[in-house]
Coordinates of C-alpha atoms in Angstrom, one line a residue:
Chain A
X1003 CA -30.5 65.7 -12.9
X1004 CA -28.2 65.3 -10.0
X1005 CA -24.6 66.5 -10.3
X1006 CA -22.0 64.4 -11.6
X1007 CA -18.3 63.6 -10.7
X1008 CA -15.3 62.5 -12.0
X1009 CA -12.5 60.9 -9.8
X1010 CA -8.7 60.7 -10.6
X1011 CA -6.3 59.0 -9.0
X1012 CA -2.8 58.8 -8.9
X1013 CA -1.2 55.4 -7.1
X1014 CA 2.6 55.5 -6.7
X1015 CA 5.2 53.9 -5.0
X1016 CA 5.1 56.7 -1.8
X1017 CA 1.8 58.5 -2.6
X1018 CA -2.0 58.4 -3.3
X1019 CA -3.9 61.4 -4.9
X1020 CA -7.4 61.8 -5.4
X1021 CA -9.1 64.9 -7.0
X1022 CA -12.5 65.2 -8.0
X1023 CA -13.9 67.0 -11.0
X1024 CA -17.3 68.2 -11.9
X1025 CA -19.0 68.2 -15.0
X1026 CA -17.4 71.8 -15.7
X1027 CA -13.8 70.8 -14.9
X1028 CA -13.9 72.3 -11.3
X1029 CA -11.7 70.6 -8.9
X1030 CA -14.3 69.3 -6.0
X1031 CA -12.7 67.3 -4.0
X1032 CA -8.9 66.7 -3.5
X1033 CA -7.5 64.4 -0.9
X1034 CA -4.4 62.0 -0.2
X1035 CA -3.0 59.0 0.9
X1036 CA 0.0 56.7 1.4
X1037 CA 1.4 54.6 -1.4
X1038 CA -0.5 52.4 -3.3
X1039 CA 2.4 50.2 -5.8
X1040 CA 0.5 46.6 -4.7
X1041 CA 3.2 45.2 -6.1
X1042 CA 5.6 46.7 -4.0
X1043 CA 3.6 47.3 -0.7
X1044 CA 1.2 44.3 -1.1
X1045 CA -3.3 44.5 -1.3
X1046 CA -4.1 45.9 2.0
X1047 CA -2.0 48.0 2.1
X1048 CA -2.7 49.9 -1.0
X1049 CA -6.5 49.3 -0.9
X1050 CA -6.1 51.3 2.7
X1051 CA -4.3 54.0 0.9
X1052 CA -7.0 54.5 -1.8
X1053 CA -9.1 55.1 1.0
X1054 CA -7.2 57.2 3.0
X1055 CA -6.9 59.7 -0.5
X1056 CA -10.9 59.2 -0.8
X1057 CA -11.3 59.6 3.3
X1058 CA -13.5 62.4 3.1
X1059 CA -15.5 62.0 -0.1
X1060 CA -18.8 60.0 0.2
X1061 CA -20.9 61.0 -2.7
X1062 CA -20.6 58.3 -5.6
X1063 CA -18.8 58.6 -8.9
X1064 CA -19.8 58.7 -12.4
X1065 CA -17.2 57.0 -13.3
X1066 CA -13.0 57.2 -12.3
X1067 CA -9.8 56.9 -14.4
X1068 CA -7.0 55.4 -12.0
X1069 CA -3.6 56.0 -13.0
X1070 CA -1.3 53.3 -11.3
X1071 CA 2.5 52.4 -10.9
X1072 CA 2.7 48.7 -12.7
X1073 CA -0.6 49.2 -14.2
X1074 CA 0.9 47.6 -17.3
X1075 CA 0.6 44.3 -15.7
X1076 CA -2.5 42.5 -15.8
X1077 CA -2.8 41.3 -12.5
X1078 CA -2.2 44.8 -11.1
X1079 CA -5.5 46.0 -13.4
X1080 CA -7.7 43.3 -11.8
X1081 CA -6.8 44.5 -8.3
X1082 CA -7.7 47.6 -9.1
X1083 CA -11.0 47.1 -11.0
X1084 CA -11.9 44.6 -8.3
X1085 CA -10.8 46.9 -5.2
X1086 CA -12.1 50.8 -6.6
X1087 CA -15.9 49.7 -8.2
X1088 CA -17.1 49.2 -4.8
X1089 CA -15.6 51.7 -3.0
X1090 CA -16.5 54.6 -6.0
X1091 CA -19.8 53.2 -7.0
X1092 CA -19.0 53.7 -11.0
X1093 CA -17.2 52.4 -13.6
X1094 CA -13.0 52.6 -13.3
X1095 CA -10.5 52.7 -16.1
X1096 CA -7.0 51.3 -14.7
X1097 CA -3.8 52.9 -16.7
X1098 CA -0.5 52.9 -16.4
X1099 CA 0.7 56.3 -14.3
X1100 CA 2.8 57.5 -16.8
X1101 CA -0.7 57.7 -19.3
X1102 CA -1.9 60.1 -17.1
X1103 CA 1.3 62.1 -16.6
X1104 CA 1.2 62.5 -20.2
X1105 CA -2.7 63.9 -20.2
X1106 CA -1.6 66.2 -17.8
X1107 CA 0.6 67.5 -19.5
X1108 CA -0.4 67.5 -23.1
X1109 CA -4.5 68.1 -22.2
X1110 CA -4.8 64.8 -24.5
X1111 CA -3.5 66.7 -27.4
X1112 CA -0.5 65.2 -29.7
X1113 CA 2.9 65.0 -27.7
X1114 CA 5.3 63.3 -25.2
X1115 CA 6.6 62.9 -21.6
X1116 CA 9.3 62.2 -20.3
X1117 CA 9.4 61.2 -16.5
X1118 CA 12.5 60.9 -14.6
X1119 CA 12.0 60.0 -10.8
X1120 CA 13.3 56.4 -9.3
X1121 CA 12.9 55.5 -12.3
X1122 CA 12.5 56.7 -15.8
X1123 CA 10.0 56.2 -18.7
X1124 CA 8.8 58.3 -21.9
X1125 CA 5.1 58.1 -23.1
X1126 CA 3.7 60.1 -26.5
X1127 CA 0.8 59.9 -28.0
X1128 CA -0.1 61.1 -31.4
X1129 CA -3.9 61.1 -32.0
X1130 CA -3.5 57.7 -33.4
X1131 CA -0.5 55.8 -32.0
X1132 CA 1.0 55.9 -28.7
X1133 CA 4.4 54.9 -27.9
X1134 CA 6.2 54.3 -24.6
X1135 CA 9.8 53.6 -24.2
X1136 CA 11.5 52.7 -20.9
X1137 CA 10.1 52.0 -17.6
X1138 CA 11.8 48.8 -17.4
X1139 CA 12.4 49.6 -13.9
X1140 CA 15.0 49.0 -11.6
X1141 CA 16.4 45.2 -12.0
X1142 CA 16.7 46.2 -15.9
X1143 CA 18.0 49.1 -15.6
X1144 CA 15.9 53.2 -17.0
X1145 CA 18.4 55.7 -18.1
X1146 CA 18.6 59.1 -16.4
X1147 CA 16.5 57.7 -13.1
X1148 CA 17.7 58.4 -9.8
X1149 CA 18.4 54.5 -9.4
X1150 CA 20.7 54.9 -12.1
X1151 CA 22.4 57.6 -11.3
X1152 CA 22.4 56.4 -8.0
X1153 CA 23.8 53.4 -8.6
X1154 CA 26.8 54.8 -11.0
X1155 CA 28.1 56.5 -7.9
X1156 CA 27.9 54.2 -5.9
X1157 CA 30.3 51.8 -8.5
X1158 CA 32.4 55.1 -9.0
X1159 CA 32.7 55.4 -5.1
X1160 CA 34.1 51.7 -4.8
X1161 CA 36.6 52.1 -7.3
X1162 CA 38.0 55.3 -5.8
X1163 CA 38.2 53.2 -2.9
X1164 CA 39.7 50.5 -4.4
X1165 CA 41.8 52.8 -6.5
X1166 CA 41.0 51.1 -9.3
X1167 CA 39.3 54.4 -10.8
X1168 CA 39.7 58.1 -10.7
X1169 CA 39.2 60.1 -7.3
X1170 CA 35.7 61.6 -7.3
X1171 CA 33.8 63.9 -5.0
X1172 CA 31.2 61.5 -4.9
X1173 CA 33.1 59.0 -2.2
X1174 CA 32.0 61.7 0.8
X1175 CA 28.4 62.0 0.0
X1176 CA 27.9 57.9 -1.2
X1177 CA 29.6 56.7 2.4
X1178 CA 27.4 59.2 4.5
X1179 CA 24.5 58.0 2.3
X1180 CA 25.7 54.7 3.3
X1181 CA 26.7 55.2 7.3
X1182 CA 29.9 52.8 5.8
X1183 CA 33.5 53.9 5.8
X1184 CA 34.9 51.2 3.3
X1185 CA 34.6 49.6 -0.1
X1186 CA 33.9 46.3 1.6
X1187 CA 31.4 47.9 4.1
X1188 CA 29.4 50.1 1.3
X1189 CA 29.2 46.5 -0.7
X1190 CA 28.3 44.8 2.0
X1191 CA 25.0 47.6 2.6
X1192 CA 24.1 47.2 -0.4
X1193 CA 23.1 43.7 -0.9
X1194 CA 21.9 43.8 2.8
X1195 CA 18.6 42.3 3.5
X1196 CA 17.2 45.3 5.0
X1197 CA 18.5 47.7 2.6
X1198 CA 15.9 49.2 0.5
X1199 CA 16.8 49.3 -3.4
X1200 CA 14.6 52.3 -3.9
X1201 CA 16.8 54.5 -1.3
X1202 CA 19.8 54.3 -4.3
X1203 CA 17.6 57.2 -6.1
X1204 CA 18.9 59.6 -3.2
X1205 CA 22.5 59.8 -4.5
X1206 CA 20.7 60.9 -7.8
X1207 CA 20.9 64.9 -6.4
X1208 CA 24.7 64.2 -5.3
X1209 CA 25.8 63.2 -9.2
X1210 CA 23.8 66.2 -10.2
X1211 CA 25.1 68.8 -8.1
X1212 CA 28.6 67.8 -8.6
X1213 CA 28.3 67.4 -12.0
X1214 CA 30.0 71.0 -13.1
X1215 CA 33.2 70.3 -10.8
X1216 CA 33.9 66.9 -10.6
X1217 CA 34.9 65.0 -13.9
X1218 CA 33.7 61.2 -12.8
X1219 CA 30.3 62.9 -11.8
X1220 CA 30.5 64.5 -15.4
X1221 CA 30.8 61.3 -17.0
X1222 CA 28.0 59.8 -15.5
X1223 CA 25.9 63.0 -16.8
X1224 CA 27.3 62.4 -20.3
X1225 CA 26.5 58.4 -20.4
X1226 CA 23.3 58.5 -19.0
X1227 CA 22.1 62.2 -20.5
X1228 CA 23.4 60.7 -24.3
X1229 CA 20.6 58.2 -23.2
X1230 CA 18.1 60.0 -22.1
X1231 CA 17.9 62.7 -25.4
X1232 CA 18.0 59.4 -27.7
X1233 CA 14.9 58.3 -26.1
X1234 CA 12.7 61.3 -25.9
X1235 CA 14.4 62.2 -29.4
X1236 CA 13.3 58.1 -30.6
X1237 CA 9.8 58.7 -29.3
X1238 CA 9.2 62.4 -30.8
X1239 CA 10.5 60.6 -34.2
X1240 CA 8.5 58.1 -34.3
X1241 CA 5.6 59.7 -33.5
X1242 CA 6.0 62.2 -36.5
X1243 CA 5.4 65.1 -34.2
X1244 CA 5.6 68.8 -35.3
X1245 CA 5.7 72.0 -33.9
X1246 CA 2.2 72.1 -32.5
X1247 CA 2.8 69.2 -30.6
X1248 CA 3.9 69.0 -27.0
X1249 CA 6.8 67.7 -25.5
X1250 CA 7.8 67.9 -21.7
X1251 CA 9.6 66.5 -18.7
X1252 CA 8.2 65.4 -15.4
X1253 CA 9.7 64.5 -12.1
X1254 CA 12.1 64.9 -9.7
X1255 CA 14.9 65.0 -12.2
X1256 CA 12.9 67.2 -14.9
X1257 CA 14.9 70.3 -13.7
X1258 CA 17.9 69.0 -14.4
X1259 CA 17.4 67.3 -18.0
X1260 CA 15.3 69.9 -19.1
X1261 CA 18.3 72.4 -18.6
X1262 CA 20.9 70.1 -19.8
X1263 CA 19.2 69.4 -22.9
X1264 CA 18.3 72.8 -23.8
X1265 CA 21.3 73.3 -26.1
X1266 CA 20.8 70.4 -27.4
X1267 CA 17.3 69.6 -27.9
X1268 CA 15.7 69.5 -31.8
X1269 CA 12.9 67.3 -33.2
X1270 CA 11.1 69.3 -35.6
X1271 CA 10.3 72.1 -33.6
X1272 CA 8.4 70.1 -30.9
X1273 CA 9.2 72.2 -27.4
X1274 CA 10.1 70.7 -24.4
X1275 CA 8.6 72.1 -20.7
X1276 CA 8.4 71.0 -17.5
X1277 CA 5.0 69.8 -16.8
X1278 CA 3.1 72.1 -14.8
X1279 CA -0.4 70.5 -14.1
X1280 CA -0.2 67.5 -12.0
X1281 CA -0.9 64.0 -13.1
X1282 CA -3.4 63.5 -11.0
X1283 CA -5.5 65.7 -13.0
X1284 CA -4.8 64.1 -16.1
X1285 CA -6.5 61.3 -14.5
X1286 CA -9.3 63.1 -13.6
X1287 CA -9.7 65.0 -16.4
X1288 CA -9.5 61.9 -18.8
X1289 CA -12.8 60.6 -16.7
X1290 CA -14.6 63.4 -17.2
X1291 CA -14.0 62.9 -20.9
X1292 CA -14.8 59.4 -20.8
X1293 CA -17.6 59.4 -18.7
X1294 CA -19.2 62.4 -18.8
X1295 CA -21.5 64.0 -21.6
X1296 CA -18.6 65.6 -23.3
X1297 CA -19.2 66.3 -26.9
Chain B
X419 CA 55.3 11.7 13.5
X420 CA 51.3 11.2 12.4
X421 CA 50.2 11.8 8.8
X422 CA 49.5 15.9 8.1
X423 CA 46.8 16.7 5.8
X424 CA 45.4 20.1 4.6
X425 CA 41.8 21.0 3.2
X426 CA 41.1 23.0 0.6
X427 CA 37.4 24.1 0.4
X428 CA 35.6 25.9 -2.8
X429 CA 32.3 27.2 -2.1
X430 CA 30.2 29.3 -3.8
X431 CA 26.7 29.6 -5.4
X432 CA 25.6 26.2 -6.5
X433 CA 28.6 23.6 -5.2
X434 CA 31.0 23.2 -2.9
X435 CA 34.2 21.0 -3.5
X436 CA 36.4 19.7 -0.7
X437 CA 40.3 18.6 -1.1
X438 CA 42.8 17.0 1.0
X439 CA 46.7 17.2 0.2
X440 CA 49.5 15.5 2.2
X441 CA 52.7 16.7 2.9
X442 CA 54.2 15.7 -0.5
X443 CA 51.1 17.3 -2.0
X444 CA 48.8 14.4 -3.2
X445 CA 45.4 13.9 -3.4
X446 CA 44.2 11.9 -0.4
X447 CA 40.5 13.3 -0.4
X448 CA 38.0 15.0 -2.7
X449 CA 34.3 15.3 -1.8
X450 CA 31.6 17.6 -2.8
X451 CA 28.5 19.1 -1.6
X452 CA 25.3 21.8 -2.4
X453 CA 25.4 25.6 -2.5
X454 CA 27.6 27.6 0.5
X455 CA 26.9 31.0 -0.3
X456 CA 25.9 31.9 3.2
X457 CA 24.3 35.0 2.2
X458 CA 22.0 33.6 -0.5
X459 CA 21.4 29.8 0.7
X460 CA 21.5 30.5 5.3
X461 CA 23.5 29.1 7.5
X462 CA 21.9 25.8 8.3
X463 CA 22.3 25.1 4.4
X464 CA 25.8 26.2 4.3
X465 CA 26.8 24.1 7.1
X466 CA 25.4 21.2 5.7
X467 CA 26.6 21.4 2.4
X468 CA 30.3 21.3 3.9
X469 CA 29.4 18.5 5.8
X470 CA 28.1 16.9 2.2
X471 CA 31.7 17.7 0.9
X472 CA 33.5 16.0 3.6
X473 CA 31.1 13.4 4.1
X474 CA 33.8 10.5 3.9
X475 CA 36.5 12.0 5.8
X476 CA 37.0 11.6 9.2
X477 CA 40.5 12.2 10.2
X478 CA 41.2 15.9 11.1
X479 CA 43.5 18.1 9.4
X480 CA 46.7 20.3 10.4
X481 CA 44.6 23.6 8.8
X482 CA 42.5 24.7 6.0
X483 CA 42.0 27.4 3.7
X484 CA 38.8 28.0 2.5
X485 CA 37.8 30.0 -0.1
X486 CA 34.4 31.3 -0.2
X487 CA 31.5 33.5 -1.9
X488 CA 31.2 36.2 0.2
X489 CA 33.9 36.0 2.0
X490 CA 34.7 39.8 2.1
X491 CA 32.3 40.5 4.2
X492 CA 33.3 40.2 7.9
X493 CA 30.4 38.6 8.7
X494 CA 30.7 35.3 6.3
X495 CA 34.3 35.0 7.4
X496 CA 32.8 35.0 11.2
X497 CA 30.6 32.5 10.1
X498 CA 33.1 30.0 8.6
X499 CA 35.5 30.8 11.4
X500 CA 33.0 29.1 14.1
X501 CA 31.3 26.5 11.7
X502 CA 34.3 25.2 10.2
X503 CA 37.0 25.2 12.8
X504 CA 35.0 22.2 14.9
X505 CA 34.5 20.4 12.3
X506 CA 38.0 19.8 10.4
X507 CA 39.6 20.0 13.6
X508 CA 42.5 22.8 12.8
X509 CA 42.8 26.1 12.4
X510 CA 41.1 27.9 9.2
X511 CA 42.0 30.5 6.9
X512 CA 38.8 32.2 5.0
X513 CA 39.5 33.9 1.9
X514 CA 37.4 35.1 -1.1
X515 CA 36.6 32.5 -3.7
X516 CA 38.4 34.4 -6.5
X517 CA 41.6 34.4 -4.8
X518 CA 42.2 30.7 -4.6
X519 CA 41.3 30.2 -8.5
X520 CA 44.3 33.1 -8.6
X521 CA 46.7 30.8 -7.0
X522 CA 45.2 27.7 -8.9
X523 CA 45.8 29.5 -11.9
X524 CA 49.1 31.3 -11.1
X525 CA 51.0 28.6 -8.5
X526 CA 50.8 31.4 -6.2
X527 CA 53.4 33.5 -8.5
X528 CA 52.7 37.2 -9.6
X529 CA 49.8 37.0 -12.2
X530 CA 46.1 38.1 -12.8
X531 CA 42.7 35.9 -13.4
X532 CA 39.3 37.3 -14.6
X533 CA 36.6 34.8 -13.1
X534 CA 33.5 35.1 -15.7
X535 CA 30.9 33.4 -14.7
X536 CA 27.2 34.3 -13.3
X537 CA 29.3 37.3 -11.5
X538 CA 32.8 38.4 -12.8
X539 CA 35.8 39.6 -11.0
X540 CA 39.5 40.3 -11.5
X541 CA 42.2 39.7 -8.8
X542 CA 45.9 39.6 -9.5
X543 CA 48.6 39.4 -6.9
X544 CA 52.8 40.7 -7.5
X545 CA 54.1 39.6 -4.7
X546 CA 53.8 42.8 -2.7
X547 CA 50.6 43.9 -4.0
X548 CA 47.6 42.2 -4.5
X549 CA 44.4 43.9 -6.6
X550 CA 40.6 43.2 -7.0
X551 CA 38.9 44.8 -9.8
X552 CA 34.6 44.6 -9.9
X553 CA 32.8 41.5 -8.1
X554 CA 30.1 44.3 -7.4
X555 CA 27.3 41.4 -7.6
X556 CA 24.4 41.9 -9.3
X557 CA 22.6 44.3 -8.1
X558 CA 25.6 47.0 -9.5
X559 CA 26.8 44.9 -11.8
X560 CA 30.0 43.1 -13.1
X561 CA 31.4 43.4 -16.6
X562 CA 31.5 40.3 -19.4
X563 CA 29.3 38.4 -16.7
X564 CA 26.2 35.7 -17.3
X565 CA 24.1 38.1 -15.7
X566 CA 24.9 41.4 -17.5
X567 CA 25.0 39.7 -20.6
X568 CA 21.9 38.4 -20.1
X569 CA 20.3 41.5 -18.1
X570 CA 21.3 43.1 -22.1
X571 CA 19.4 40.3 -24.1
X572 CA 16.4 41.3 -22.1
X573 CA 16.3 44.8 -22.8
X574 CA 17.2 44.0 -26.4
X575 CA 14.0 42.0 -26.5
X576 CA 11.9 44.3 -24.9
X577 CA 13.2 47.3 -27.2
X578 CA 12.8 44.9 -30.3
X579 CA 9.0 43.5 -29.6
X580 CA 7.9 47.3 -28.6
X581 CA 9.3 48.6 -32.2
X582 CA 11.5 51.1 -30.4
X583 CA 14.9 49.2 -31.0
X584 CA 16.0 46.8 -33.9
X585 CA 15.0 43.8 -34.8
X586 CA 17.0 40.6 -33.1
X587 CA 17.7 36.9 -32.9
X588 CA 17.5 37.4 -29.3
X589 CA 13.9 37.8 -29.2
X590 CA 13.5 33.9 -29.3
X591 CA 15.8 32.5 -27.1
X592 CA 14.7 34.8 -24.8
X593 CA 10.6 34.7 -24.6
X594 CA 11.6 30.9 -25.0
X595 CA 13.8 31.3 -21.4
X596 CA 11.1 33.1 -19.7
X597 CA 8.1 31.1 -21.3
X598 CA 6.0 34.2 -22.2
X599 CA 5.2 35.9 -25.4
X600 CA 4.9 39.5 -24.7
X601 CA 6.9 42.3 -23.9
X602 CA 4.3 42.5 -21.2
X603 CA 4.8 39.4 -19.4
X604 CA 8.5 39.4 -20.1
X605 CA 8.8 42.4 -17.9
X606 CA 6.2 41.0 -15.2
X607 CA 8.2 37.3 -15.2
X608 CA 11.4 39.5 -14.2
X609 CA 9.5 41.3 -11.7
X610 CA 7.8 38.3 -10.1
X611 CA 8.2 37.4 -6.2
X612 CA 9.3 33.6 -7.5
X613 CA 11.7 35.0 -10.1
X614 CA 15.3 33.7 -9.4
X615 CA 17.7 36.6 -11.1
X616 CA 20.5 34.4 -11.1
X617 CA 18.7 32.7 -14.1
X618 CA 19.4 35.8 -16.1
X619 CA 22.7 34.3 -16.6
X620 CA 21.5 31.4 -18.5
X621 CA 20.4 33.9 -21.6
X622 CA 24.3 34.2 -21.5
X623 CA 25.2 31.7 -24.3
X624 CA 22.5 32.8 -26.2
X625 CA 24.3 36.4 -26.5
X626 CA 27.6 34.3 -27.4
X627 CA 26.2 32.3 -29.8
X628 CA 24.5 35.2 -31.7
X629 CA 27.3 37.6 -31.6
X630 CA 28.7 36.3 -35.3
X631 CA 25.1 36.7 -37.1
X632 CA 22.9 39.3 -35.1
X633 CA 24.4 42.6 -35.0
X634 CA 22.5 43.5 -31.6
X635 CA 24.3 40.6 -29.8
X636 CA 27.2 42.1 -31.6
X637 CA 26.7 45.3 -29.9
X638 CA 26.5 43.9 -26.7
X639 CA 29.5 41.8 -27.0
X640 CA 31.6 44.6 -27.8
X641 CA 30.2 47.1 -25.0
X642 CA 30.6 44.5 -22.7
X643 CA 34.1 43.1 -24.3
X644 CA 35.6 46.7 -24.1
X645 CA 34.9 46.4 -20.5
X646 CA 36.5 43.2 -19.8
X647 CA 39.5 44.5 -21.7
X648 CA 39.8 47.3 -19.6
X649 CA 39.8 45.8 -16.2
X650 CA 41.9 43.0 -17.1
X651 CA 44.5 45.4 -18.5
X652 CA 44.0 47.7 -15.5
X653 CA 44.9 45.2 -13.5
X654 CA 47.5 43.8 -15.6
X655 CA 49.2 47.2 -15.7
X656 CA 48.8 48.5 -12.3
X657 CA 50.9 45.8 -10.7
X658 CA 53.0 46.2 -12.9
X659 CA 53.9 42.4 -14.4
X660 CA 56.0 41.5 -17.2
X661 CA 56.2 38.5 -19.5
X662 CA 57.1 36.3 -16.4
X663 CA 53.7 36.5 -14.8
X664 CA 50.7 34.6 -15.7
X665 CA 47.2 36.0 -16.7
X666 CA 44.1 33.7 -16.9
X667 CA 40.8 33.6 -17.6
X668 CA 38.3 31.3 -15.5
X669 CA 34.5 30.5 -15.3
X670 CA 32.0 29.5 -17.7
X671 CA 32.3 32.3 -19.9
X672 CA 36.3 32.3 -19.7
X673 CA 36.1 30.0 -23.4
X674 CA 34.3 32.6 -25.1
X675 CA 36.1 36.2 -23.4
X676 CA 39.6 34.5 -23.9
X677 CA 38.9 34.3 -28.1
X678 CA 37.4 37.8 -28.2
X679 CA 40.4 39.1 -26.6
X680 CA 42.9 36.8 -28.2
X681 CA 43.2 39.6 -31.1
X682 CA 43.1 43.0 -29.1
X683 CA 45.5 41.1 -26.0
X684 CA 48.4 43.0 -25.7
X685 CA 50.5 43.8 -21.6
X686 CA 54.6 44.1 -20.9
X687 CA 53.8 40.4 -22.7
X688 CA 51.7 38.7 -20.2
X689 CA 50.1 35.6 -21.8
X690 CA 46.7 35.3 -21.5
X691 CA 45.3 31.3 -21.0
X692 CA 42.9 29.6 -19.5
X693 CA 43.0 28.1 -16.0
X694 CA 43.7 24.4 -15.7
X695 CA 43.7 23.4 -12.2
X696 CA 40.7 23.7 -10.0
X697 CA 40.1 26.6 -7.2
X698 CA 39.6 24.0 -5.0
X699 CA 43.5 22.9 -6.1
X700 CA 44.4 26.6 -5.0
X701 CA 43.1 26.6 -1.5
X702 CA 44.2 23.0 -0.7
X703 CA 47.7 23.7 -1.7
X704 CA 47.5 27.4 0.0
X705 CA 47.0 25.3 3.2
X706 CA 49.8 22.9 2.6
X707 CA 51.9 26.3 2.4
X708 CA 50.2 28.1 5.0
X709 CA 50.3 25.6 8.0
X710 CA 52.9 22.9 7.2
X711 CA 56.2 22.5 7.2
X712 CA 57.1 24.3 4.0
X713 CA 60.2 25.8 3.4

């Protein structure tokens, strides 16, 4: 019998990952590629970046799980079962990213995830349900994401400016952020054509940082962190989870939350952790389950 | 002497409304026109719409005040500067929309108005001072507006179909506004290239309308209404007016935020009503002030 593989891949808005497992779990091949949102960077262009993340791998695939950014959307499953059977040469399960961030962490097993990059979502699943919360993305707003943190210092910033709201420490780093020097000029950067929405998430570090000395930074914390244990808290209810179950963070921002919800964290007993396995092997992993003779 | 005349000019998202005073401050012109919101319709459209507005009128006028969308931004008033100047034949103040409906509403004396419409903004003036509270647009956000009201309903509905927030009327009106029935496509409608986000703002009355019976359109009525409340009394307080000035509420939603606050209303004695005259009155008679012979 000749050797079988198992490809995972991880499509997001700035990346591509690709890993290979065997039929023993051993990582095979692992390569990457440039991002691979179609919605956001269009067909080619993602469809070039699968195959720069699969450059260098020729065999064919027993079968691939593909965990992609707006994968909850039909038409962004069709592109992707249309544009990876050919190019694997097996059969392809298309989920949403955060499915396989939660695999990675949990090893399939009972639990949640929380993810806070550009944007936020939390995903559990419980053996027998699975419930996600969030990831409405950025036009309806994710609590605790770098966009919305971003975007509360930035409305901070203008009405220090304006002085029509406390001074803040945020003003310096939001106008540098911006290359502006006024209230009208930051507005007017904002809703310029060129501007890219998704550059917002790089104040994110700035409210963080200044949280423990300045008070409007605080308040952001305390709005959008209020948020952020109500929906991990929502989604480890609801699940029934217990102490055996698995509960973690993931992301750019999963430093931060996971420390300031320490003291406050409690939902019978599940933990919380930073993920330490990368999605891309939950993925990979969940192919090998699906596809492979694993029994 | 010739006959003096003086424009007025109102132009914003969807209309713009032309009026011509003489000297003794009567109507001798009023023409309208499509959207002039240089920044979301282009130039060539903005041009033409004043032309649309002041179709019929060929004499040229002693000056003009325009008050438009936009118009903080250097580069709109630029743009009006050199369209408009040619055209009326005078010389051309541009100002932002909201500060014409001020001196519609106020006469030009100290007082505040809160614009609510698909935006909102408050701008007062004492005399000395003048203030501008929000107009942030939409993709920071503005307080009590169409769109954040309606930008509410949609998360409401999305939390209520995925069982991870209560129950609402809201669901309805609002798969019936996007024409889907799924959480799913609601999201993906939102998200589409084609999707207009100023059409968020018609879920507005739905919010209004439910407010008395559904306690999550309660809930966002009173989030949002404590916001309103606060920048209208900021305003009201930091320029300091007393029972003499005149506070106003303006825009489609202006009905609705003026009986929520009717109860809670309370600065130095400042009345709160609703606008009568037009914005368009407010520009027309700032350029009878501005540029003729009045004093």
């Amino acid at each position: 019998m000749s050797e079988r593989y198992y490809l995972g891949i991880d499509g997001g808005g700035s990346h591509t990952r690709a890993l290979v497992l065997d039929d023993t779990g051993s990582v095979v091949y692992r390569g990457e590629g440039g991002p691979s949102n179609v919605l956001v960077v269009g067909e080619e262009r993602a469809r070039a970046s699968l195959e720069e993340a699969l450059a260098t791998w020729t065999d064919s695939v027993t079968g691939g799980v593909l965990g992609m950014a707006g994968a909850d959307r039909p038409q962004v499953t069709r592109f992707w079962q249309t544009s990876a059977v050919p190019r694997i040469g097996g059969p392809v399960l298309v989920v949403g990213d955060y499915r396989i961030a939660w695999g990675a962490l949990t090893a399939f097993r009972p639990g949640f995830i929380g993810i806070f990059g550009t944007g936020s979502v939390v995903y559990g699943e419980n053996g027998t349900q699975a419930l996600k919360v969030g990831g409405y993305g950025w036009r309806l707003g994710d609590p605790g994401s770098g966009l919305e943190l971003g975007r509360e210092a930035i409305k901070a910033t203008l009405n220090a400016l304006q002085h029509i709201g406390p001074e803040t420490l945020l003003v310096g780093p939001v106008l540098q952020w911006a290359g502006v020097d006024s209230a009208e000029r930051l507005i007017s950067r904002v809703y310029d054509e060129a501007f890219d929405w998704r550059t917002v998430a790089d104040l994110a570090p700035w409210v963080v940082r200044l949280a423990g000395t300045d008070p409007v930074a605080h308040a952001i914390i305390d709005r959008q962190g209020a948020e952020v244990h109500r929906q991990l808290h929502q989604v480890c209810r609801r699940l029934g989870l217990d102490r055996s179950a698995i509960g973690g963070l993931a992301g750019g921002l999963a430093p931060f939350w996971l420390e300031y919800l320490s003291a406050r964290w409690s939902c019978s007993g599940v933990p919380l952790s930073l993920a330490s396995r990368e999605p891309v092997w939950g993925a990979a992993e969940w192919a090998r389950r699906a596809f492979g003779n694993f029994s």
